[in-house]
Coordinates of C-alpha atoms in Angstrom, one line a residue:
Chain K
V1 CA 0.0 0.0 0.0
I2 CA 1.0 3.6 -0.5
T3 CA 1.5 5.3 2.9
L4 CA 0.5 8.9 3.5
P5 CA 4.1 10.2 3.7
T6 CA 4.9 8.4 0.4
L7 CA 1.9 9.9 -1.2
A8 CA 2.6 13.3 0.1
H9 CA 6.2 13.1 -1.1
G10 CA 5.1 12.0 -4.5
L11 CA 2.6 14.8 -4.8
D12 CA 5.3 17.3 -3.7
L13 CA 7.7 16.1 -6.4
L14 CA 4.8 16.4 -8.9
G15 CA 4.3 20.0 -7.8
V16 CA 8.0 20.7 -8.2
A17 CA 7.9 19.4 -11.8
V18 CA 4.8 21.4 -12.7
F19 CA 6.2 24.6 -11.3
A20 CA 9.6 24.0 -13.0
A21 CA 7.8 23.6 -16.3
S22 CA 5.8 26.8 -15.8
G23 CA 9.0 28.7 -14.8
A24 CA 10.9 27.3 -17.8
L25 CA 8.1 28.5 -20.1
S26 CA 8.1 32.0 -18.7
A27 CA 11.9 32.2 -19.0
A28 CA 12.0 30.9 -22.6
R29 CA 9.4 33.5 -23.5
R30 CA 11.6 36.2 -22.2
G31 CA 14.5 35.2 -24.3
L32 CA 16.8 33.9 -21.5
D33 CA 19.5 31.4 -22.4
L34 CA 19.7 27.8 -21.2
L35 CA 21.2 28.7 -17.8
G36 CA 18.6 31.4 -17.3
V37 CA 15.8 29.0 -18.0
L38 CA 17.2 26.5 -15.5
V39 CA 17.6 29.2 -12.9
I40 CA 14.1 30.6 -13.3
A41 CA 12.7 27.1 -13.3
G42 CA 14.5 26.3 -10.1
V43 CA 13.5 29.5 -8.4
T44 CA 9.8 29.0 -9.4
A45 CA 9.8 25.4 -8.3
L46 CA 11.9 25.5 -5.1
G47 CA 11.6 29.2 -4.0
G48 CA 8.3 28.8 -2.1
G49 CA 9.4 25.8 -0.1
T50 CA 12.9 27.4 0.5
L51 CA 11.4 30.6 1.9
R52 CA 9.0 28.5 4.1
D53 CA 12.0 26.5 5.4
L54 CA 13.9 29.6 6.2
L55 CA 11.0 31.3 7.9
L56 CA 10.3 28.2 10.0
D57 CA 14.0 27.4 10.6
R58 CA 13.8 24.0 9.1
H59 CA 17.3 22.8 8.2
P60 CA 18.8 21.3 6.1
L61 CA 16.5 22.7 3.4
F62 CA 14.2 20.2 1.7
W63 CA 16.2 20.1 -1.5
I64 CA 19.4 19.6 0.4
T65 CA 18.0 16.7 2.4
N66 CA 16.3 15.0 -0.5
P67 CA 18.4 14.5 -3.6
A68 CA 15.5 14.0 -5.9
Y69 CA 14.3 17.6 -6.1
L70 CA 17.1 19.3 -8.1
P71 CA 17.2 16.6 -10.9
V72 CA 13.4 16.6 -11.1
C73 CA 13.5 20.3 -11.5
A74 CA 16.1 20.3 -14.2
L75 CA 14.5 17.4 -16.1
A76 CA 11.1 19.1 -16.1
A77 CA 12.7 22.4 -17.4
L78 CA 14.5 20.6 -20.2
A79 CA 11.5 18.5 -21.2
T80 CA 9.5 21.8 -21.4
L81 CA 12.1 23.4 -23.6
G82 CA 12.0 20.3 -25.9
W83 CA 8.2 20.3 -26.0
I84 CA 7.8 24.0 -26.9
H85 CA 10.3 23.8 -29.7
S86 CA 8.3 21.2 -31.5
R87 CA 4.6 21.9 -30.5
P88 CA 2.3 24.8 -29.5
V89 CA 2.3 25.6 -25.9
P90 CA -0.7 23.9 -24.2
E91 CA -2.0 27.1 -22.4
R92 CA -5.0 25.5 -20.8
G93 CA -3.1 22.4 -19.7
L94 CA -0.4 24.5 -18.2
Q95 CA -2.9 26.6 -16.2
V96 CA -4.6 23.4 -14.9
A97 CA -1.1 22.1 -14.0
D98 CA -0.2 25.4 -12.3
A99 CA -3.4 25.2 -10.2
L100 CA -2.5 21.7 -9.2
G101 CA 1.0 22.8 -8.2
L102 CA -0.4 25.7 -6.2
A103 CA -2.7 23.3 -4.4
L104 CA 0.0 20.7 -3.6
F105 CA 2.5 23.3 -2.3
T106 CA -0.1 25.2 -0.2
I107 CA -1.4 22.1 1.6
M108 CA 2.1 20.7 2.1
G109 CA 3.2 24.1 3.6
T110 CA 0.2 24.3 5.9
R111 CA 0.7 20.7 7.0
I112 CA 4.4 21.4 7.9
A113 CA 3.7 24.6 9.8
A114 CA 0.7 23.2 11.8
G115 CA 2.9 20.1 12.5
M116 CA 5.5 22.4 14.1
G117 CA 2.8 23.8 16.5
L118 CA 2.1 27.1 14.8
A119 CA -1.3 28.7 15.4
A120 CA -3.9 28.6 12.6
V121 CA -3.3 32.1 11.1
P122 CA 0.5 31.7 10.7
S123 CA 0.0 28.2 9.4
V124 CA -2.4 29.4 6.7
L125 CA 0.1 32.1 5.9
M126 CA 3.0 29.6 5.6
G127 CA 0.8 27.5 3.3
A128 CA 0.2 30.5 1.1
V129 CA 3.9 31.5 1.1
T130 CA 4.9 28.0 0.1
G131 CA 2.4 28.0 -2.8
V132 CA 2.8 31.6 -4.0
A133 CA 6.4 32.7 -3.3
G134 CA 8.1 30.7 -6.1
G135 CA 6.1 32.5 -8.7
L136 CA 6.5 35.8 -7.0
L137 CA 10.3 35.4 -6.9
R138 CA 10.2 34.4 -10.6
D139 CA 8.4 37.6 -11.5
V140 CA 10.7 39.8 -9.4
L141 CA 13.8 38.3 -11.1
C142 CA 12.2 38.9 -14.5
N143 CA 11.5 42.5 -13.5
E144 CA 7.8 42.4 -13.5
V145 CA 5.1 43.3 -10.9
P146 CA 4.3 39.9 -9.5
L147 CA 1.3 38.3 -11.1
V148 CA 0.1 37.2 -7.7
L149 CA -0.4 40.9 -6.9
R150 CA -2.3 41.7 -10.0
R151 CA -4.0 38.5 -11.3
D152 CA -7.1 38.1 -9.1
L153 CA -7.7 35.0 -7.1
Y154 CA -4.2 33.4 -7.0
A155 CA -3.4 33.7 -3.3
I156 CA -7.1 33.6 -2.3
P157 CA -7.6 30.0 -3.4
A158 CA -4.4 29.1 -1.5
I159 CA -5.7 30.8 1.7
A160 CA -9.1 29.2 1.3
G161 CA -7.8 25.7 0.7
S162 CA -5.3 26.0 3.6
S163 CA -8.2 27.1 5.9
V164 CA -10.4 24.2 4.7
Y165 CA -7.6 21.8 5.4
L166 CA -7.1 23.1 8.9
A167 CA -10.8 23.4 9.7
T168 CA -11.7 19.9 8.6
G169 CA -8.7 18.6 10.6
G170 CA -10.0 20.5 13.6
L171 CA -13.4 18.9 13.2
G172 CA -11.7 15.5 13.5
L173 CA -11.7 14.3 9.9
A174 CA -9.0 11.8 8.9
A175 CA -5.7 13.3 7.5
P176 CA -6.1 11.9 3.9
L177 CA -9.6 13.3 3.6
T178 CA -8.6 16.8 4.9
I179 CA -5.8 16.8 2.4
W180 CA -8.1 16.0 -0.5
L181 CA -10.6 18.6 0.6
G182 CA -7.9 21.3 0.9
L183 CA -6.5 20.4 -2.5
A184 CA -9.9 20.4 -4.1
T185 CA -10.7 23.8 -2.7
V186 CA -7.6 25.4 -4.1
V187 CA -7.9 23.8 -7.5
T188 CA -11.6 24.6 -7.8
L189 CA -11.3 28.3 -6.9
R190 CA -8.2 28.8 -9.0
L191 CA -9.8 27.2 -12.1
L192 CA -13.0 29.3 -11.5
A193 CA -10.7 32.4 -11.6
V194 CA -8.9 31.2 -14.7
F195 CA -11.8 30.0 -16.8
R196 CA -14.7 32.0 -15.4
G197 CA -12.9 35.2 -14.6
W198 CA -13.7 35.3 -10.9
S199 CA -11.9 38.2 -9.2
L200 CA -11.8 40.6 -6.3
P201 CA -12.8 44.2 -6.6
D202 CA -10.2 46.7 -7.7
L203 CA -9.3 49.1 -4.9
S204 CA -7.2 51.6 -6.8
I205 CA -7.6 55.3 -6.1
R206 CA -8.2 56.8 -9.4
G207 CA -7.3 60.5 -10.0
N208 CA -5.0 60.5 -6.9
P209 CA -1.6 59.5 -8.3
Chain Q
V1 CA 3.4 51.3 36.1
I2 CA 4.3 50.5 32.5
T3 CA 7.5 48.5 32.4
L4 CA 10.1 49.0 29.7
P5 CA 9.4 45.7 27.9
T6 CA 5.6 46.6 27.8
L7 CA 6.4 50.1 26.5
A8 CA 8.8 48.7 23.9
H9 CA 6.2 46.1 22.7
G10 CA 3.5 48.7 22.5
L11 CA 5.7 51.0 20.4
D12 CA 6.6 48.1 18.2
L13 CA 3.0 47.3 17.5
L14 CA 2.4 51.0 16.8
G15 CA 5.3 50.9 14.3
V16 CA 3.7 47.8 12.6
A17 CA 0.3 49.6 12.3
V18 CA 1.9 52.7 10.8
F19 CA 4.0 50.8 8.2
A20 CA 1.0 48.6 7.3
A21 CA -1.0 51.8 6.7
S22 CA 1.8 53.2 4.5
G23 CA 2.1 49.9 2.6
A24 CA -1.7 49.7 2.1
L25 CA -1.7 53.3 0.7
S26 CA 1.1 52.5 -1.8
A27 CA -0.6 49.3 -2.9
A28 CA -4.1 50.9 -3.4
R29 CA -2.5 53.7 -5.5
R30 CA -1.0 51.0 -7.8
G31 CA -4.4 49.5 -8.4
L32 CA -3.8 46.2 -6.6
D33 CA -6.8 44.2 -5.4
L34 CA -7.8 43.6 -1.8
L35 CA -5.4 40.7 -1.4
G36 CA -2.5 42.6 -3.0
V37 CA -3.1 45.5 -0.6
L38 CA -3.0 43.1 2.4
V39 CA 0.2 41.4 1.0
I40 CA 2.0 44.7 0.4
A41 CA 0.9 46.0 3.8
G42 CA 2.2 42.9 5.5
V43 CA 5.5 42.9 3.6
T44 CA 6.0 46.6 4.5
A45 CA 5.2 46.2 8.2
L46 CA 6.8 42.8 8.9
G47 CA 9.5 42.6 6.2
G48 CA 12.2 44.5 8.1
G49 CA 11.8 42.6 11.4
T50 CA 11.6 39.3 9.5
L51 CA 14.8 39.9 7.7
R52 CA 16.5 41.0 10.9
D53 CA 15.3 37.8 12.7
L54 CA 16.5 35.6 9.7
L55 CA 20.0 37.4 9.7
L56 CA 20.3 37.0 13.5
D57 CA 18.9 33.5 13.6
R58 CA 16.1 34.4 16.0
H59 CA 13.4 31.8 15.8
P60 CA 10.4 31.5 16.0
L61 CA 10.0 34.8 14.1
F62 CA 8.4 37.6 16.1
W63 CA 5.1 37.4 14.3
I64 CA 4.9 33.7 14.8
T65 CA 5.7 34.0 18.6
N66 CA 3.4 36.9 19.2
P67 CA -0.2 36.5 17.8
A68 CA -1.0 40.2 17.8
Y69 CA 1.2 41.3 14.8
L70 CA -0.8 39.7 12.0
P71 CA -4.2 41.0 13.0
V72 CA -2.8 44.5 13.8
C73 CA -1.3 44.5 10.3
A74 CA -4.5 43.5 8.6
L75 CA -6.7 45.9 10.6
A76 CA -4.4 48.8 9.9
A77 CA -4.5 48.0 6.2
L78 CA -8.3 47.7 6.1
A79 CA -8.7 50.9 8.2
T80 CA -6.5 52.7 5.7
L81 CA -8.6 51.5 2.7
G82 CA -11.7 52.7 4.5
W83 CA -10.2 56.1 5.2
I84 CA -8.9 56.8 1.7
H85 CA -12.3 55.9 0.0
S86 CA -14.0 58.6 2.0
R87 CA -11.5 61.4 2.6
P88 CA -8.3 62.8 1.1
V89 CA -5.1 61.1 2.0
P90 CA -3.3 63.0 4.8
E91 CA 0.1 63.2 3.1
R92 CA 1.8 65.1 5.9
G93 CA 0.3 63.0 8.6
L94 CA 1.5 59.9 6.8
Q95 CA 5.0 61.1 6.5
V96 CA 5.2 61.9 10.1
A97 CA 3.8 58.5 11.0
D98 CA 6.3 56.9 8.6
A99 CA 9.1 58.7 10.3
L100 CA 7.8 57.5 13.6
G101 CA 7.7 53.9 12.3
L102 CA 11.2 54.2 11.0
A103 CA 12.4 55.4 14.4
L104 CA 10.6 52.7 16.3
F105 CA 11.8 49.8 14.1
T106 CA 15.4 51.1 13.9
I107 CA 15.9 51.4 17.7
M108 CA 14.1 48.1 18.4
G109 CA 16.4 46.3 15.8
T110 CA 19.5 47.9 17.2
R111 CA 18.5 47.0 20.8
I112 CA 17.9 43.3 19.8
A113 CA 21.2 43.1 17.9
A114 CA 23.3 44.7 20.7
G115 CA 21.5 42.5 23.3
M116 CA 22.7 39.4 21.4
G117 CA 26.3 40.6 21.8
L118 CA 26.9 42.0 18.3
A119 CA 29.6 44.7 17.9
A120 CA 28.5 48.3 17.3
V121 CA 28.8 48.5 13.5
P122 CA 26.7 45.3 12.8
S123 CA 24.2 46.4 15.5
V124 CA 23.7 49.7 13.8
L125 CA 23.4 47.9 10.5
M126 CA 20.7 45.5 11.9
G127 CA 18.8 48.6 13.2
A128 CA 18.9 50.2 9.8
V129 CA 17.8 46.9 8.1
T130 CA 14.9 46.5 10.5
G131 CA 13.8 50.1 9.8
V132 CA 14.4 50.2 6.1
A133 CA 14.0 46.7 4.6
G134 CA 10.2 46.6 4.8
G135 CA 9.8 49.6 2.5
L136 CA 12.6 48.3 0.3
L137 CA 10.8 44.9 -0.2
R138 CA 7.5 46.8 -0.9
D139 CA 9.2 48.8 -3.7
V140 CA 10.9 45.7 -5.2
L141 CA 7.6 43.8 -5.3
C142 CA 5.9 46.9 -6.9
N143 CA 8.7 46.9 -9.5
E144 CA 10.2 50.2 -8.6
V145 CA 13.7 51.3 -7.7
P146 CA 13.5 51.4 -3.9
L147 CA 12.8 54.9 -2.5
V148 CA 15.4 54.3 0.1
L149 CA 18.0 54.2 -2.6
R150 CA 16.8 57.4 -4.2
R151 CA 15.0 59.5 -1.6
D152 CA 17.7 61.2 0.3
L153 CA 18.0 60.9 4.0
Y154 CA 15.9 57.8 4.7
A155 CA 18.5 55.4 5.9
I156 CA 20.8 58.1 7.2
P157 CA 18.4 59.1 10.0
A158 CA 18.1 55.4 10.9
I159 CA 21.9 55.0 11.1
A160 CA 22.3 58.3 13.1
G161 CA 19.6 57.4 15.6
S162 CA 20.9 53.9 16.0
S163 CA 24.4 55.3 16.7
V164 CA 23.1 57.8 19.2
Y165 CA 21.2 55.1 21.0
L166 CA 24.3 52.9 21.3
A167 CA 26.7 55.8 22.1
T168 CA 24.5 57.2 24.9
G169 CA 24.1 53.7 26.3
G170 CA 27.9 53.3 26.2
L171 CA 28.2 56.5 28.2
G172 CA 26.2 54.9 30.9
L173 CA 22.8 56.6 30.4
A174 CA 19.7 54.7 31.5
A175 CA 17.9 52.5 28.9
P176 CA 14.7 54.5 28.6
L177 CA 16.6 57.8 28.1
T178 CA 18.9 56.2 25.4
I179 CA 15.8 54.9 23.6
W180 CA 14.1 58.3 23.6
L181 CA 17.3 60.0 22.4
G182 CA 17.6 57.5 19.6
L183 CA 14.0 57.8 18.5
A184 CA 14.2 61.6 18.6
T185 CA 17.3 61.6 16.4
V186 CA 15.7 59.5 13.7
V187 CA 12.4 61.4 13.7
T188 CA 14.1 64.8 13.7
L189 CA 16.5 64.1 10.8
R190 CA 13.8 62.3 8.8
L191 CA 11.4 65.2 9.2
L192 CA 14.1 67.7 8.3
A193 CA 14.6 65.7 5.1
V194 CA 10.9 65.6 4.3
F195 CA 9.9 69.2 5.2
R196 CA 13.2 71.0 4.6
G197 CA 14.6 69.0 1.7
W198 CA 17.8 68.0 3.5
S199 CA 19.7 65.5 1.3
L200 CA 23.1 64.0 0.4
P201 CA 25.0 65.1 -2.7
D202 CA 24.2 63.2 -5.9
L203 CA 27.2 61.1 -7.0
S204 CA 26.1 60.1 -10.4
I205 CA 28.6 60.1 -13.2
R206 CA 27.1 62.1 -16.0
G207 CA 28.1 61.5 -19.6
N208 CA 29.5 58.2 -18.7
P209 CA 26.7 55.7 -19.2
Chain D
V1 CA 54.4 30.7 6.1
I2 CA 50.9 31.5 5.0
T3 CA 48.5 28.8 6.0
L4 CA 45.7 27.7 3.8
P5 CA 43.0 29.2 6.1
T6 CA 44.9 32.5 6.1
L7 CA 45.2 32.5 2.4
A8 CA 41.6 31.6 1.9
H9 CA 40.5 34.4 4.2
G10 CA 42.7 36.9 2.4
L11 CA 41.3 35.9 -0.9
D12 CA 37.8 36.2 0.4
L13 CA 38.4 39.8 1.6
L14 CA 39.9 40.5 -1.8
G15 CA 36.7 39.2 -3.4
V16 CA 34.6 41.4 -1.1
A17 CA 36.6 44.5 -2.1
V18 CA 36.4 43.8 -5.8
F19 CA 32.6 43.1 -5.7
A20 CA 32.1 46.3 -3.5
A21 CA 33.9 48.3 -6.1
S22 CA 31.8 46.8 -8.9
G23 CA 28.6 47.5 -7.0
A24 CA 29.7 51.1 -6.2
L25 CA 30.4 51.7 -9.8
S26 CA 26.9 50.5 -10.9
A27 CA 25.2 52.5 -8.2
A28 CA 27.1 55.7 -9.1
R29 CA 26.2 55.3 -12.8
R30 CA 22.5 55.1 -11.7
G31 CA 22.6 58.5 -9.9
L32 CA 22.2 57.1 -6.4
D33 CA 23.4 59.2 -3.5
L34 CA 26.4 58.3 -1.2
L35 CA 24.2 56.1 1.0
G36 CA 22.7 54.3 -2.0
V37 CA 26.2 53.7 -3.3
L38 CA 27.3 52.2 0.0
V39 CA 24.1 50.0 0.2
I40 CA 24.5 48.7 -3.3
A41 CA 28.2 48.1 -2.8
G42 CA 27.4 46.1 0.4
V43 CA 24.6 44.1 -1.1
T44 CA 26.8 43.2 -4.1
A45 CA 29.8 42.2 -2.0
L46 CA 28.1 40.5 1.0
G47 CA 24.7 39.4 -0.6
G48 CA 26.0 36.1 -2.0
G49 CA 27.7 34.9 1.1
T50 CA 24.8 36.0 3.3
L51 CA 22.3 34.0 1.2
R52 CA 24.7 31.0 1.3
D53 CA 24.9 31.3 5.1
L54 CA 21.1 31.6 5.5
L55 CA 20.5 28.6 3.2
L56 CA 23.1 26.5 5.1
D57 CA 22.0 27.8 8.5
R58 CA 25.5 29.0 9.3
H59 CA 25.2 31.5 12.2
P60 CA 26.4 34.1 13.1
L61 CA 26.8 35.3 9.5
F62 CA 30.3 35.7 8.2
W63 CA 30.3 39.5 8.4
I64 CA 28.9 39.4 11.9
T65 CA 31.6 37.0 13.1
N66 CA 34.5 38.7 11.3
P67 CA 34.7 42.5 11.9
A68 CA 36.9 43.1 8.8
Y69 CA 34.2 42.7 6.1
L70 CA 32.1 45.7 6.7
P71 CA 34.9 48.3 6.7
V72 CA 36.6 46.6 3.7
C73 CA 33.4 46.9 1.9
A74 CA 32.9 50.6 2.8
L75 CA 36.5 51.5 2.0
A76 CA 36.4 49.8 -1.4
A77 CA 33.2 51.7 -2.3
L78 CA 34.6 55.0 -1.2
A79 CA 37.9 54.4 -3.0
T80 CA 35.9 53.6 -6.2
L81 CA 34.0 56.8 -5.9
G82 CA 37.2 58.8 -5.5
W83 CA 38.8 57.1 -8.5
I84 CA 35.9 57.6 -10.9
H85 CA 35.6 61.3 -10.1
S86 CA 39.2 61.9 -11.2
R87 CA 39.9 59.3 -13.9
P88 CA 38.1 57.3 -16.6
V89 CA 36.6 54.0 -15.4
P90 CA 39.0 51.1 -16.2
E91 CA 36.4 48.9 -17.8
R92 CA 38.7 46.0 -18.7
G93 CA 40.4 46.1 -15.4
L94 CA 37.0 46.0 -13.6
Q95 CA 35.8 43.0 -15.7
V96 CA 39.0 41.1 -14.9
A97 CA 38.5 42.0 -11.2
D98 CA 34.9 40.9 -11.3
A99 CA 35.9 37.6 -12.8
L100 CA 38.4 37.1 -10.0
G101 CA 35.7 38.0 -7.4
L102 CA 33.3 35.5 -9.0
A103 CA 36.0 32.8 -8.9
L104 CA 36.9 33.5 -5.3
F105 CA 33.4 33.5 -4.0
T106 CA 32.3 30.4 -5.9
I107 CA 35.2 28.2 -4.7
M108 CA 34.8 29.5 -1.2
G109 CA 31.1 28.7 -1.2
T110 CA 31.6 25.3 -2.7
R111 CA 34.3 24.6 -0.1
I112 CA 32.0 25.5 2.8
A113 CA 29.0 23.5 1.5
A114 CA 31.1 20.4 0.8
G115 CA 32.7 20.8 4.2
M116 CA 29.3 20.6 5.8
G117 CA 28.7 17.3 4.2
L118 CA 26.4 18.4 1.3
A119 CA 26.3 16.1 -1.8
A120 CA 28.1 17.3 -5.0
V121 CA 25.1 18.9 -6.8
P122 CA 23.9 21.0 -3.9
S123 CA 27.6 22.0 -3.1
V124 CA 28.1 23.2 -6.7
L125 CA 24.8 25.1 -6.4
M126 CA 25.9 26.7 -3.2
G127 CA 29.1 27.8 -4.8
A128 CA 27.2 29.3 -7.7
V129 CA 24.8 31.1 -5.3
T130 CA 27.7 32.5 -3.4
G131 CA 29.3 33.8 -6.5
V132 CA 26.3 35.1 -8.4
A133 CA 23.6 36.1 -5.8
G134 CA 25.3 39.4 -4.8
G135 CA 25.2 40.8 -8.4
L136 CA 21.7 39.4 -8.8
L137 CA 20.4 41.2 -5.7
R138 CA 22.1 44.4 -6.9
D139 CA 20.3 44.2 -10.2
V140 CA 16.9 43.5 -8.5
L141 CA 17.3 46.5 -6.2
C142 CA 18.3 48.7 -9.2
N143 CA 15.1 47.4 -11.0
E144 CA 16.8 45.6 -13.8
V145 CA 16.5 42.1 -15.2
P146 CA 19.6 40.5 -13.5
L147 CA 22.6 40.4 -15.8
V148 CA 23.3 36.9 -14.8
L149 CA 20.0 35.9 -16.5
R150 CA 20.9 37.7 -19.7
R151 CA 24.7 38.0 -20.0
D152 CA 25.8 34.7 -21.3
L153 CA 28.4 32.7 -19.4
Y154 CA 28.3 34.3 -16.0
A155 CA 26.9 31.4 -13.9
I156 CA 28.3 28.7 -16.2
P157 CA 32.0 29.5 -15.3
A158 CA 31.0 29.4 -11.6
I159 CA 29.3 26.0 -12.1
A160 CA 32.2 24.6 -14.1
G161 CA 34.9 25.9 -11.7
S162 CA 33.0 24.6 -8.7
S163 CA 32.7 21.2 -10.4
V164 CA 36.4 21.1 -11.3
Y165 CA 37.3 21.9 -7.6
L166 CA 35.1 19.1 -6.3
A167 CA 36.2 16.6 -9.0
T168 CA 39.9 17.1 -8.5
G169 CA 39.4 16.9 -4.8
G170 CA 37.5 13.6 -5.3
L171 CA 40.5 12.3 -7.3
G172 CA 42.7 12.9 -4.3
L173 CA 44.6 16.1 -5.3
A174 CA 45.8 18.3 -2.4
A175 CA 43.5 21.1 -1.3
P176 CA 45.6 24.1 -2.4
L177 CA 45.9 22.6 -5.9
T178 CA 42.2 21.9 -6.2
I179 CA 41.5 25.5 -5.2
W180 CA 43.8 26.9 -7.8
L181 CA 42.4 24.7 -10.5
G182 CA 38.8 25.7 -9.6
L183 CA 39.7 29.4 -9.6
A184 CA 41.5 29.1 -12.9
T185 CA 38.5 27.4 -14.5
V186 CA 36.1 30.2 -13.4
V187 CA 38.4 33.0 -14.4
T188 CA 39.4 31.5 -17.8
L189 CA 35.8 30.7 -18.9
R190 CA 34.5 34.1 -17.7
L191 CA 37.2 36.0 -19.5
L192 CA 36.6 34.0 -22.7
A193 CA 32.9 35.1 -22.4
V194 CA 33.9 38.8 -21.8
F195 CA 36.7 39.2 -24.4
R196 CA 35.8 36.5 -26.9
G197 CA 32.0 36.7 -26.7
W198 CA 31.5 33.0 -25.8
S199 CA 27.8 32.4 -25.0
L200 CA 25.0 29.8 -24.8
P201 CA 22.3 29.5 -27.5
D202 CA 19.3 31.8 -27.1
L203 CA 16.2 29.7 -26.4
S204 CA 13.5 32.3 -26.8
I205 CA 10.3 31.4 -28.5
R206 CA 9.9 34.0 -31.2
G207 CA 6.4 34.9 -32.4
N208 CA 4.8 33.3 -29.4
P209 CA 4.5 36.1 -26.8

C-alpha cells in the first residue's frame, strides 16, 4: 500500500515538476539562455518551499535533504524546452497544472507549519507562502510586478484551501480526507478564476496618483 | 506602572500599524486588489523585522511568537482602505507617521542586535535593516527602484539614531533615556529631510553611461 | 608561512573588495546618493555569502563573526567613488577583477558547503549562489533584469569551476591545488565570455508572446 508520507512526497515532487515547467516556459518566452531557463525554473519550483523552510528554521533545506528535487526540477525544465520547440504551448493544460502545483504546495506548507505547532493564522500564511512565493520570486527576477499581486484569485484559493484543510482537521476528519478537501478547494477556486474570470474588486484610487 | 518591555512592545505594534498603513496606501495607489493590498501592507510592516530575525537566527520569528502582529497589520491596512475611500489622503500625517515607524523599528532592531552581543557596527546595520527593509521589499515587489536608494535621508536618520542610542548607552545613560534620544534623532533628521529638503550630494557620473 | 585558512581568508576579503567596487560603480552610474552607493556596494559584496549562510544555517553570519568585512566593503566603495571622479573607469580592469571575485566567492562557497557534508550537486549550487547572488540582488534592487540571467556565461563559469574543484578533490589532489584549478577554471571561462564573446544559445520562443 502507498502510505500517507509516500503519497505526500510523490505529490510534492509532482508540484515541483509542474512549477519548474511553468517557470521554464516564462523564462523561454523572455529570451533567456539555457542557464537562465534553468535558474528561473529552479526559483519557481523551489523558491516557495525554501522561503518556508527559512521562515520556519527547518534545516537542512528540503532540496538539500532529499536528492530528488534538483534533478526533477532540471529534467522538467529541459522537457518543457524540448516540447515548446516542436509543438504549440498547451496554455490550458499549463494553467490546470499550475493550479495543481499551487494546491499541492499550499497544503504541504500548511501541514508542515501546523505540525510544528504554529497557530492557525500563521499556518495558513505559511501555506500561502509555500504556494505563491516561487512564482513571486520568478516575477521579481524577471523584473515584473508579480502576477500574484495583479492576477485576481491566485493567493485567495491558497488561503481558502489551507483554511479548509485546517478546519476539517479541527473537526476530527482523517488526514487523507482533509488533504483532498484542501487540494480540491484550491484547484476549484483557481480554475474558476482562470476559466470563469472570478476576481476581487479593484481598490485603486483613481485620480489620486 | 508601564514596564520598559511593555512600552517597547506597544511602540513596536504601533510601528507595525503605521507601516502597514503606508504599505496599504502605496498598494491601493497602484491598483492592486484587496489581497494585493494586504500582502504589500504585511510585507512593508513585517519585512524588516523578519529579515532581521533571519539574519540574526532568531526563531520563531516575532510574528509567529506573538499572535498580535498579523491582526494588527490586517486591521491597519483595512482601516487605511476605508479612510482613503471617503477622505483625502493626509500626506503630511502619513509622512510623520512613517518617520515614527522608521524610528521605532530602527531602535528596536539595534536593541535586539546589541542585546545578542553584536559589535557596534553590525548592530547599527541591523537597526537600519529593521527600519528600512520593509519599505525596500515593498518597492521591489511593486517593481520600482526602492525609494530608500533614491529619496535622500531615509537610511541616514536610521543610522544616526541607532548610533546615538548605542553611544549614549555606552556613556552609561539609563535605557529609557537612550531609547528616547535614539527615537528623537531618527524622527528629527527624517522630518528635516521631508519638510526642509535635506539631502546628500548626488554622486552620479554624468556623460559616462 | 601563510597557512591555507589565512590564504583563503585573504582571498575572500579581496573578493569582497572587488565586488564592492563593482557595486559602487553600478550605483554611481545610476545616480544614487552616497548612502545608496554604500548600500548597493554592500549588497553586491556581501549578498551572495549572506544568502549562502542563510540557506546553510551558518550563524552568526560571516560579516557578523569577522569584523573586517564591513569596513573593507565601505573603504572599497569610497575608493571607487574617489577614483571615478578623477579618472576614466578602467572597464577592462573591472571585468577582470569581477571575474576574480566570481571565482573566489564560488570556490569559497563550494568549499564551505562540501565541508558541511552536502552532496556534490547542492555543493556546486551553493558555490554558484555565493558567486552570483550578490550581483543578482544588486540588479533586482536597481530594478533591472539580472545580468546573470541575460549576459551569457556568468553562472556557467561558476558551475564549471565549482565542479572542477570538487572533482579534482575527489581524485585525491591536495586542497591548495584543487582550489587553484577551480579558480583558474572560473576566471578562464569568464574572461573568454567577456573578451571573446562566448555564449550559450538563445532559447527564446519568437512569435509566441
